[in-house]
Short mmCIF file of C-alpha atoms and ligand atoms in Angstrom, two decimals:
data_model
loop_
_atom_site.label_atom_id
_atom_site.label_comp_id
_atom_site.label_asym_id
_atom_site.label_seq_id
_atom_site.Cartn_x
_atom_site.Cartn_y
_atom_site.Cartn_z
CA UNK A 141 0.00 0.00 0.00
CA UNK A 142 1.42 3.38 -1.04
CA UNK A 143 0.08 6.75 0.08
CA UNK A 144 1.44 10.07 -1.11
CA UNK A 145 0.76 13.17 0.96
CA UNK A 146 1.33 16.15 -1.31
CA UNK A 147 1.81 19.89 -0.95
CA UNK A 148 2.02 19.95 2.84
CA UNK A 149 4.41 21.81 5.14
CA UNK A 150 6.50 19.45 7.24
CA UNK A 151 7.19 20.55 10.79
CA UNK A 152 9.91 18.70 12.67
CA UNK A 153 11.69 19.49 15.93
CA UNK A 154 14.25 21.55 14.02
CA UNK A 155 12.85 22.62 10.63
CA UNK A 156 9.75 23.70 8.74
CA UNK A 157 9.74 23.07 4.99
CA UNK A 158 7.46 22.32 2.05
CA UNK A 159 7.61 18.69 0.89
CA UNK A 160 5.64 15.66 -0.19
CA UNK A 161 5.88 12.50 1.85
CA UNK A 162 5.54 8.95 0.58
CA UNK A 163 4.30 6.15 2.82
CA UNK A 164 4.87 2.54 1.78
CA UNK A 165 3.12 0.05 4.03
CA UNK A 166 4.19 0.96 7.59
CA UNK A 167 7.12 3.23 6.80
CA UNK A 168 7.98 6.65 5.44
CA UNK A 169 10.08 5.93 2.35
CA UNK A 170 10.60 9.27 0.63
CA UNK A 171 10.41 12.98 1.44
CA UNK A 172 10.92 15.66 -1.19
CA UNK A 173 9.43 18.26 -3.48
CA UNK A 174 7.11 17.14 -6.29
CA UNK A 175 7.49 13.42 -5.61
CA UNK A 176 6.19 11.13 -8.32
CA UNK A 177 5.18 7.57 -7.53
CA UNK A 178 2.55 4.99 -8.44
CA UNK A 179 0.28 5.18 -5.44
CA UNK A 180 -2.93 3.71 -4.08
CA UNK A 181 -3.90 6.99 -2.39
CA UNK A 182 -3.02 10.64 -2.78
CA UNK A 183 -3.86 13.23 -0.17
CA UNK A 184 -3.69 16.94 -0.95
CA UNK A 185 -2.36 18.63 2.17
CA UNK A 186 -2.28 22.18 0.79
CA UNK A 187 -2.43 24.60 3.73
CA UNK A 188 -1.88 21.78 6.23
CA UNK A 189 1.04 20.94 8.51
CA UNK A 190 2.59 17.46 8.59
CA UNK A 191 4.04 16.44 11.93
CA UNK A 192 5.30 13.21 13.51
CA UNK A 193 2.67 11.49 15.66
CA UNK A 194 2.79 12.58 19.28
CA UNK A 195 4.63 10.49 21.86
CA UNK A 196 3.10 10.72 25.33
CA UNK A 197 5.72 9.50 27.81
CA UNK A 198 3.44 9.44 30.86
CA UNK A 199 -0.03 7.89 31.06
CA UNK A 200 -1.90 5.62 33.49
CA UNK A 201 -4.44 3.38 31.76
CA UNK A 202 -6.56 0.85 33.63
CA UNK A 203 -4.69 1.72 36.84
CA UNK A 204 -6.26 0.45 40.07
CA UNK A 205 -6.43 3.25 42.63
CA UNK A 206 -8.18 3.31 46.00
CA UNK A 207 -11.53 1.55 45.39
CA UNK A 208 -11.65 2.11 41.65
CA UNK A 209 -9.61 2.15 38.48
CA UNK A 210 -8.58 4.92 36.06
CA UNK A 211 -11.47 5.15 33.65
CA UNK A 212 -9.60 4.84 30.35
CA UNK A 213 -8.22 1.48 29.39
CA UNK A 214 -5.70 0.68 26.66
CA UNK A 215 -8.40 0.93 24.01
CA UNK A 216 -10.39 3.99 25.10
CA UNK A 217 -7.32 5.94 26.19
CA UNK A 218 -5.49 5.12 22.99
CA UNK A 219 -8.45 6.09 20.85
CA UNK A 220 -8.65 9.44 22.63
CA UNK A 221 -4.89 9.88 22.23
CA UNK A 222 -5.18 9.32 18.48
CA UNK A 223 -7.91 11.93 18.09
CA UNK A 224 -5.54 14.39 19.74
CA UNK A 225 -2.63 13.49 17.45
CA UNK A 226 -0.74 11.07 19.72
CA UNK A 227 0.29 7.71 18.24
CA UNK A 228 2.58 6.33 20.98
CA UNK A 229 1.83 6.18 24.71
CA UNK A 230 3.88 4.85 27.60
CA UNK A 231 2.23 3.71 30.80
CA UNK A 232 3.42 2.36 34.11
CA UNK A 233 3.36 -1.26 35.24
CA UNK A 234 2.36 -1.76 38.88
CA UNK A 235 4.95 -3.95 40.63
CA UNK A 236 3.12 -6.93 42.11
CA UNK A 237 4.52 -9.13 44.91
CA UNK A 238 5.22 -11.90 42.39
CA UNK A 239 7.90 -9.80 40.67
CA UNK A 240 8.65 -8.23 37.31
CA UNK A 241 7.67 -11.06 34.90
CA UNK A 242 4.26 -11.53 36.44
CA UNK A 243 3.64 -7.77 36.66
CA UNK A 244 4.63 -7.18 33.03
CA UNK A 245 2.47 -10.14 31.91
CA UNK A 246 -0.55 -8.56 33.62
CA UNK A 247 0.06 -5.26 31.83
CA UNK A 248 0.64 -7.03 28.49
CA UNK A 249 -2.77 -8.65 28.92
CA UNK A 250 -4.44 -5.32 29.67
CA UNK A 251 -2.78 -3.85 26.57
CA UNK A 252 -3.96 -6.52 24.13
CA UNK A 253 -6.68 -4.05 23.15
CA UNK A 254 -4.15 -1.30 22.38
CA UNK A 255 -5.16 1.01 19.53
CA UNK A 256 -1.86 2.92 19.19
CA UNK A 257 1.73 1.82 19.79
CA UNK A 258 2.80 1.61 23.39
CA UNK A 259 5.52 0.71 25.81
CA UNK A 260 5.87 0.40 29.55
CA UNK A 261 7.81 1.89 32.44
CA UNK A 262 8.19 -0.17 35.63
CA UNK A 263 7.09 1.33 38.96
CA UNK A 264 9.98 0.47 41.27
CA UNK A 265 8.07 0.51 44.53
CA UNK A 266 10.23 -1.97 46.44
CA UNK A 267 13.97 -2.36 46.45
CA UNK A 268 16.09 -5.20 47.82
CA UNK A 269 18.94 -7.38 46.57
CA UNK A 270 16.58 -9.77 44.78
CA UNK A 271 14.91 -6.93 42.91
CA UNK A 272 18.27 -5.34 42.11
CA UNK A 273 19.41 -8.60 40.48
CA UNK A 274 16.19 -8.87 38.47
CA UNK A 275 16.23 -5.30 37.09
CA UNK A 276 18.40 -6.14 34.02
CA UNK A 277 15.74 -8.66 32.93
CA UNK A 278 13.48 -5.66 32.28
CA UNK A 279 15.87 -4.49 29.55
CA UNK A 280 15.46 -7.91 27.87
CA UNK A 281 11.72 -7.27 27.91
CA UNK A 282 12.25 -3.86 26.27
CA UNK A 283 11.47 -1.91 29.43
CA UNK A 284 14.27 0.60 29.90
CA UNK A 285 12.76 2.82 32.59
CA UNK A 286 12.12 2.62 36.34
CA UNK A 287 9.85 5.06 38.15
CA UNK A 288 10.70 5.86 41.76
CA UNK A 289 8.65 7.88 44.24
CA UNK A 290 9.81 10.15 47.07
CA UNK A 291 6.22 10.32 48.35
CA UNK A 292 3.30 7.96 49.12
CA UNK A 293 4.92 6.60 52.30
CA UNK A 294 4.29 2.93 53.01
CA UNK A 295 2.83 2.40 49.56
CA UNK A 296 5.02 3.45 46.65
CA UNK A 297 7.93 5.34 48.19
CA UNK A 298 11.55 4.17 48.30
CA UNK A 299 13.91 5.67 50.84
CA UNK A 300 16.84 7.69 49.48
CA UNK A 301 19.20 4.72 49.92
CA UNK A 302 16.94 2.57 47.75
CA UNK A 303 16.67 5.31 45.13
CA UNK A 304 20.43 5.79 45.11
CA UNK A 305 21.04 2.07 44.59
CA UNK A 306 18.37 1.97 41.88
CA UNK A 307 20.20 4.79 40.09
CA UNK A 308 23.43 2.77 40.24
CA UNK A 309 21.76 -0.36 38.85
CA UNK A 310 20.11 1.71 36.12
CA UNK A 311 23.47 3.29 35.24
CA UNK A 312 25.12 -0.12 34.91
CA UNK A 313 22.40 -1.37 32.58
CA UNK A 314 21.75 1.59 30.28
CA UNK A 315 18.44 2.30 31.99
CA UNK A 316 16.78 5.54 33.03
CA UNK A 317 15.22 6.35 36.40
CA UNK A 318 12.09 8.53 36.35
CA UNK A 319 11.30 10.31 39.59
CA UNK A 320 8.10 11.52 41.26
CA UNK A 321 9.35 14.33 43.49
CA UNK A 322 7.54 15.43 46.65
CA UNK A 323 8.48 15.22 50.32
CA UNK A 324 6.59 12.15 51.54
CA UNK A 325 7.21 12.75 55.26
CA UNK A 326 5.96 16.33 55.11
CA UNK A 327 2.91 15.25 53.09
CA UNK A 328 2.02 12.51 55.60
CA UNK A 329 2.46 14.86 58.58
CA UNK A 330 0.40 17.69 57.11
CA UNK A 331 -2.32 15.30 55.93
CA UNK A 332 -2.72 13.73 59.38
CA UNK A 333 -2.84 17.22 60.95
CA UNK A 334 -5.39 18.48 58.43
CA UNK A 335 -7.70 15.51 59.01
CA UNK A 336 -7.32 15.82 62.79
CA UNK A 337 -8.40 19.46 62.47
CA UNK A 338 -11.47 18.41 60.45
CA UNK A 339 -10.29 19.70 57.06
CA UNK A 340 -11.76 17.44 54.43
CA UNK A 341 -12.28 19.69 51.36
CA UNK A 342 -10.34 19.20 48.08
CA UNK A 343 -8.20 22.32 48.61
CA UNK A 344 -6.49 20.47 51.47
CA UNK A 345 -5.02 18.09 48.94
CA UNK A 346 -2.90 20.99 47.67
CA UNK A 347 -2.30 22.53 51.11
CA UNK A 348 -0.88 19.26 52.44
CA UNK A 349 1.53 18.79 49.50
CA UNK A 350 3.56 22.05 49.53
CA UNK A 351 5.62 23.02 46.50
CA UNK A 352 8.82 23.35 48.54
CA UNK A 353 8.66 19.56 48.93
CA UNK A 354 8.69 19.20 45.16
CA UNK A 355 11.50 21.74 44.85
CA UNK A 356 13.84 20.18 47.41
CA UNK A 357 13.01 16.69 46.25
CA UNK A 358 13.85 17.59 42.64
CA UNK A 359 17.22 18.96 43.68
CA UNK A 360 17.78 15.93 45.94
CA UNK A 361 17.03 13.66 43.00
CA UNK A 362 19.43 15.54 40.72
CA UNK A 363 22.09 15.43 43.45
CA UNK A 364 21.66 11.67 43.90
CA UNK A 365 21.86 11.18 40.12
CA UNK A 366 25.09 13.13 40.02
CA UNK A 367 26.56 11.11 42.90
CA UNK A 368 25.52 7.85 41.20
CA UNK A 369 26.73 9.13 37.81
CA UNK A 370 23.35 8.16 36.37
CA UNK A 371 20.77 10.05 34.33
CA UNK A 372 17.40 10.91 35.86
CA UNK A 373 14.12 12.20 34.39
CA UNK A 374 11.85 14.14 36.72
CA UNK A 375 8.19 13.57 35.86
CA UNK A 376 5.29 16.01 36.12
CA UNK A 377 7.29 19.11 37.16
CA UNK A 378 4.74 21.47 38.65
CA UNK A 379 6.52 24.13 40.70
CA UNK A 380 8.50 27.09 39.39
CA UNK A 381 11.25 26.30 41.87
CA UNK A 382 11.70 22.91 40.23
CA UNK A 383 12.60 24.67 36.98
CA UNK A 384 15.26 26.62 38.92
CA UNK A 385 16.60 23.37 40.39
CA UNK A 386 16.64 21.73 36.97
CA UNK A 387 18.53 24.67 35.52
CA UNK A 388 20.96 24.73 38.44
CA UNK A 389 21.76 21.05 38.07
CA UNK A 390 21.91 21.03 34.26
CA UNK A 391 24.27 24.02 34.23
CA UNK A 392 26.58 21.92 36.40
CA UNK A 393 26.52 18.99 34.00
CA UNK A 394 24.11 16.78 35.93
CA UNK A 395 22.29 14.39 33.60
CA UNK A 396 18.84 15.47 34.72
CA UNK A 397 15.84 16.02 32.43
CA UNK A 398 12.37 17.36 33.18
CA UNK A 399 8.81 16.83 32.04
CA UNK A 400 5.86 19.08 32.69
CA UNK A 401 2.18 18.54 31.84
CA UNK A 402 -0.45 20.97 30.49
CA UNK A 403 -2.44 21.04 33.74
CA UNK A 404 0.53 22.65 35.52
CA UNK A 405 0.73 25.36 32.87
CA UNK A 406 -2.91 26.45 32.95
CA UNK A 407 -4.41 25.87 36.40
CA UNK A 408 -3.67 26.80 39.99
CA UNK A 409 -4.66 25.50 43.40
CA UNK A 410 -7.50 28.04 43.35
CA UNK A 411 -9.31 25.58 41.09
CA UNK A 412 -9.43 23.11 43.99
CA UNK A 413 -11.54 25.57 45.98
CA UNK A 414 -14.34 25.47 43.44
CA UNK A 415 -17.46 23.36 44.08
CA UNK A 416 -16.13 20.91 41.50
CA UNK A 417 -12.55 21.23 42.79
CA UNK A 418 -12.08 17.45 42.90
CA UNK A 419 -11.78 17.51 39.09
CA UNK A 420 -8.33 19.10 39.49
CA UNK A 421 -7.02 16.67 42.10
CA UNK A 422 -3.82 14.97 41.07
CA UNK A 423 -0.44 14.49 42.66
CA UNK A 424 1.56 16.64 42.70
CA UNK A 425 -1.17 19.29 42.89
CA UNK A 426 -1.79 22.48 40.95
CA UNK A 427 0.33 25.39 42.25
CA UNK A 428 0.07 29.15 41.57
CA UNK A 429 -0.06 31.44 38.53
CA UNK A 430 3.59 32.35 39.21
CA UNK A 431 4.44 28.66 38.93
CA UNK A 432 2.50 28.43 35.64
CA UNK A 433 4.55 31.34 34.26
CA UNK A 434 7.85 29.87 35.40
CA UNK A 435 7.06 26.52 33.78
CA UNK A 436 6.24 28.31 30.51
CA UNK A 437 9.63 30.01 30.80
CA UNK A 438 11.24 26.63 31.31
CA UNK A 439 9.71 25.44 28.04
CA UNK A 440 10.54 28.61 26.14
CA UNK A 441 14.17 28.47 27.23
CA UNK A 442 14.55 24.72 26.74
CA UNK A 443 15.27 24.02 30.42
CA UNK A 444 12.49 21.39 30.36
CA UNK A 445 12.63 18.57 27.80
CA UNK A 446 9.10 17.16 27.39
CA UNK A 447 5.39 17.77 27.82
CA UNK A 448 3.62 14.58 28.92
CA UNK A 449 0.11 14.28 30.29
CA UNK A 450 0.09 12.06 33.40
CA UNK A 451 -3.32 11.07 31.96
CA UNK A 452 -5.02 9.23 34.83
CA UNK A 453 -8.73 10.00 34.42
CA UNK A 454 -11.58 9.41 36.83
CA UNK A 455 -15.22 10.41 36.55
CA UNK A 456 -16.24 13.47 38.53
CA UNK A 457 -19.47 11.64 39.39
CA UNK A 458 -18.99 7.94 38.80
CA UNK A 459 -22.50 7.11 40.00
CA UNK A 460 -23.84 8.49 36.69
CA UNK A 461 -23.12 6.52 33.52
CA UNK A 462 -21.87 8.11 30.33
CA UNK A 463 -22.44 6.68 26.88
CA UNK A 464 -19.26 5.35 25.35
CA UNK A 465 -19.41 3.77 21.88
CA UNK A 466 -23.15 3.24 22.28
CA UNK A 467 -23.08 1.63 25.75
CA UNK A 468 -23.68 3.15 29.14
CA UNK A 469 -20.76 2.87 31.51
CA UNK A 470 -20.24 4.16 35.05
CA UNK A 471 -16.94 3.82 36.91
CA UNK A 472 -16.53 5.05 40.51
CA UNK A 473 -14.58 8.31 40.55
CA UNK A 474 -13.97 11.49 42.48
CA UNK A 475 -17.22 11.17 44.44
CA UNK A 476 -15.43 8.53 46.56
CA UNK A 477 -13.79 11.41 48.40
CA UNK A 478 -16.78 13.67 48.97
CA UNK A 479 -16.31 13.43 52.73
CA UNK A 480 -12.50 13.22 52.75
CA UNK A 481 -9.99 14.64 50.26
CA UNK A 482 -7.57 11.76 50.91
CA UNK A 483 -10.06 9.37 49.34
CA UNK A 484 -10.42 11.28 46.07
CA UNK A 485 -8.67 9.24 43.36
CA UNK A 486 -5.58 11.17 42.26
CA UNK A 487 -5.37 11.97 38.58
CA UNK A 488 -7.07 13.71 35.70
CA UNK A 489 -7.68 13.35 31.97
CA UNK A 490 -5.39 14.83 29.31
CA UNK A 491 -4.20 12.33 26.71
CA UNK A 492 -6.34 13.80 23.91
CA UNK A 493 -6.10 17.39 25.15
CA UNK A 494 -2.30 17.69 25.21
CA UNK A 495 -1.45 18.53 21.61
CA UNK A 496 -4.47 20.65 20.62
CA UNK A 497 -4.30 22.66 23.86
CA UNK A 498 -0.53 23.17 23.60
CA UNK A 499 -0.92 24.23 19.98
CA UNK A 500 -3.49 26.96 20.58
CA UNK A 501 -2.33 28.16 24.00
CA UNK A 502 1.39 27.47 23.47
CA UNK A 503 2.26 27.94 19.80
CA UNK A 504 -0.49 30.33 18.69
CA UNK A 505 -0.12 32.29 21.92
CA UNK A 506 3.60 32.79 21.20
CA UNK A 507 4.99 30.79 24.14
CA UNK A 508 6.77 28.31 21.89
CA UNK A 509 7.54 27.73 18.23
CA UNK A 510 5.91 25.00 16.16
CA UNK A 511 9.28 23.22 16.15
CA UNK A 512 9.49 23.33 19.95
CA UNK A 513 5.94 21.96 20.04
CA UNK A 514 7.06 18.94 17.98
CA UNK A 515 10.19 18.55 20.12
CA UNK A 516 8.30 18.58 23.43
CA UNK A 517 5.34 16.44 22.42
CA UNK A 518 7.02 13.92 20.12
CA UNK A 519 10.71 14.01 19.22
CA UNK A 520 12.26 14.54 22.66
CA UNK A 521 10.20 11.81 24.37
CA UNK A 522 11.10 9.46 21.50
CA UNK A 523 14.79 10.27 21.93
CA UNK A 524 14.87 10.05 25.73
CA UNK A 525 12.92 6.80 25.82
CA UNK A 526 14.87 4.91 23.16
CA UNK A 527 12.36 5.10 20.30
CA UNK A 528 14.06 7.59 17.98
CA UNK A 529 14.05 7.70 14.95
CA UNK A 530 11.46 4.92 14.66
CA UNK A 531 9.10 7.35 16.41
CA UNK A 532 9.15 11.12 16.72
CA UNK A 533 10.74 11.71 13.31
CA UNK A 534 9.75 12.47 9.73
CA UNK A 535 12.59 10.73 7.90
CA UNK A 536 12.77 7.86 5.42
CA UNK A 537 12.79 4.62 7.41
CA UNK A 538 10.75 5.97 10.33
CA UNK A 539 7.35 4.51 11.19
CA UNK A 540 4.67 6.34 9.23
CA UNK A 541 3.08 7.81 12.37
CA UNK A 542 1.93 11.06 10.86
CA UNK A 543 -0.47 13.82 11.82
CA UNK A 544 -1.95 16.07 9.15
CA UNK A 545 -2.69 19.15 11.21
CA UNK A 546 -5.18 21.79 10.11
CA UNK A 547 -3.85 25.04 11.58
CA UNK A 548 -7.08 26.90 10.72
CA UNK A 549 -9.59 24.44 12.21
CA UNK A 550 -11.72 26.06 14.91
CA UNK A 551 -12.98 23.87 17.73
CA UNK A 552 -14.95 24.69 20.85
CA UNK A 553 -13.34 22.05 23.01
CA UNK A 554 -14.78 20.10 25.92
CA UNK A 555 -16.17 16.81 27.11
CA UNK A 556 -18.55 16.49 24.16
CA UNK A 557 -15.65 16.76 21.74
CA UNK A 558 -13.30 14.46 23.62
CA UNK A 559 -13.06 10.66 23.43
CA UNK A 560 -11.51 10.40 26.89
CA UNK A 561 -13.79 8.09 28.87
CA UNK A 562 -14.81 10.40 31.65
CA UNK A 563 -17.63 12.83 32.36
CA UNK A 564 -15.65 16.07 32.37
CA UNK A 565 -12.88 17.95 30.63
CA UNK A 566 -10.53 20.46 32.24
CA UNK A 567 -10.61 22.66 29.13
CA UNK A 568 -14.39 22.87 28.87
CA UNK A 569 -15.45 25.59 26.44
CA UNK A 570 -11.89 26.57 25.48
CA UNK A 571 -11.66 27.88 21.91
CA UNK A 572 -9.04 26.14 19.79
CA UNK A 573 -7.51 27.11 16.47
CA UNK A 574 -5.65 24.18 14.98
CA UNK A 575 -6.52 20.52 15.29
CA UNK A 576 -5.49 17.13 13.85
CA UNK A 577 -7.32 16.35 10.61
CA UNK A 578 -5.90 12.91 9.78
CA UNK A 579 -3.77 10.61 11.90
CA UNK A 580 -1.76 7.66 10.59
CA UNK A 581 -0.39 4.85 12.73
CA UNK A 582 2.36 2.95 10.88
CA UNK A 583 0.78 3.95 7.57
CA UNK A 584 -2.79 3.10 8.54
CA UNK A 585 -5.27 5.98 8.65
CA UNK A 586 -6.83 5.68 12.12
CA UNK A 587 -8.45 9.13 12.48
CA UNK A 588 -10.10 10.88 9.56
CA UNK A 589 -11.73 14.10 10.75
CA UNK A 590 -14.39 13.01 13.23
CA UNK A 591 -14.30 9.41 12.06
CA UNK A 592 -12.57 6.64 14.01
CA UNK A 593 -10.96 4.10 11.70
CA UNK A 594 -8.72 2.42 14.26
CA UNK A 595 -9.52 -0.67 16.24
CA UNK A 596 -8.62 -2.72 19.27
CA UNK A 597 -5.35 -4.55 18.70
CA UNK A 598 -3.94 -2.11 16.11
CA UNK A 599 -1.31 -0.98 18.62
CA UNK A 600 2.01 -2.80 18.99
CA UNK A 601 4.27 -3.14 22.00
CA UNK A 602 7.51 -1.24 21.46
CA UNK A 603 10.61 -2.87 22.90
CA UNK A 604 12.86 0.00 23.87
CA UNK A 605 16.61 0.17 24.22
CA UNK A 606 18.91 2.77 25.80
CA UNK A 607 17.71 6.31 25.10
CA UNK A 608 19.49 9.64 24.69
CA UNK A 609 20.31 12.10 27.42
CA UNK A 610 19.09 15.52 26.31
O1 URP B 121 -2.33 12.03 40.48
C1 URP B 121 -1.65 11.37 39.71
N1 URP B 121 -0.69 11.96 39.03
N2 URP B 121 -1.85 10.07 39.56
C2 URP B 121 -1.00 9.20 38.84
C3 URP B 121 0.16 8.72 39.64
C4 URP B 121 1.40 9.55 39.55
O2 URP B 121 2.03 9.80 40.57
O3 URP B 121 1.84 9.96 38.47
ZN1 ZN B 122 3.94 10.51 39.77
ZN1 ZN B 123 1.82 9.63 36.69
#
């Protein structure tokens, strides 16, 4: 099967240029002006932008949490991703008591319904000699990344000694540690005090997880990485001070990279004081408008490396079903914590929103160039996570994961427009200019305007090898 996309403007992480692009089966085979070829399909992309499919490095699909599960699975979440221009997503395997093989098998089973390409990170939530010895086996499985937590005491957190040893093991095996940075002890103390004082409203989620904890923990993580001579990637950076810490460490040659997410660029903890404040509950929490501005600066100046989503959706009111692909479905959600903020499932939707929102409110608003947009949402995650140039690139030989982007398309965005399986959208009513028109996954057209042409099982597991340090 050959498809020729003609007359478009290619936008990569470094260049913008007019060219045609030829797809043969699953691959891009030629790029150039006025290409001639015998083809099955021709698409006229006059006035459109051609970009590599988005790579979302941070999602949580079908993740059990408290007494429920994140409401998008590997089909619904992937379908939503595709409508937003993302063709690769990486989610996190929960480490079960039985060990890595068993845990990865469980996640492989969940992902059999994948609709876009995917890979996994391993949550390293226990550390001992047995686990240390088993870590290299993850590389054989194509899992090159370990997530560690400095918060969630007694559940997910490793102590600093465990994190330091994990960094050393990762270094010796060409792996990358990803770090969730908050101060777990401070969070636990403030949470217990808040509950004892009768504070149960959503705003207390933010008040008990202060940004200084994220700031010092980010610097601590960078310092440990330097002492272990290992790279580290700090996920969901949310506080302006974290950008300062990242800059401080990077200027001193520390191999530390940072990811932020759209929610930390647009919202503040004031949103948690609203009647529907639970919609904005995730960890780490929203901060202040000053933090939003500092994170934008971090993107503009290239101090940060990626924009992921941390997509981990829950219904706002999971007692009420929504209609998804013709069937009613209700999944318990944020209402579980109506009486107690600590019982509100942590996480929010974003996998479809990321690219359209960042385009209108990042590129069109002048905060970043179109090339930076491609770098942050596609090329840099592909490079860091060992997928480049198979993913994140428009070059002959790359997978034909391609977005034809209509920069003029006007959309009034919100839950009705989104395919994320939840009953709300953080960007309800936001006006967008620019939206994906067609999305190809390895040469197959999976989104055509409003039409879904993908299916369960279209997505393939991506075995990853050592990535780049940016
Ligand atoms: O609230 C969030 N972000 N839930 C997902 C888990 C995590 O720490 O990324
Ligand atoms: Zn996290
Ligand atoms: Zn996460």
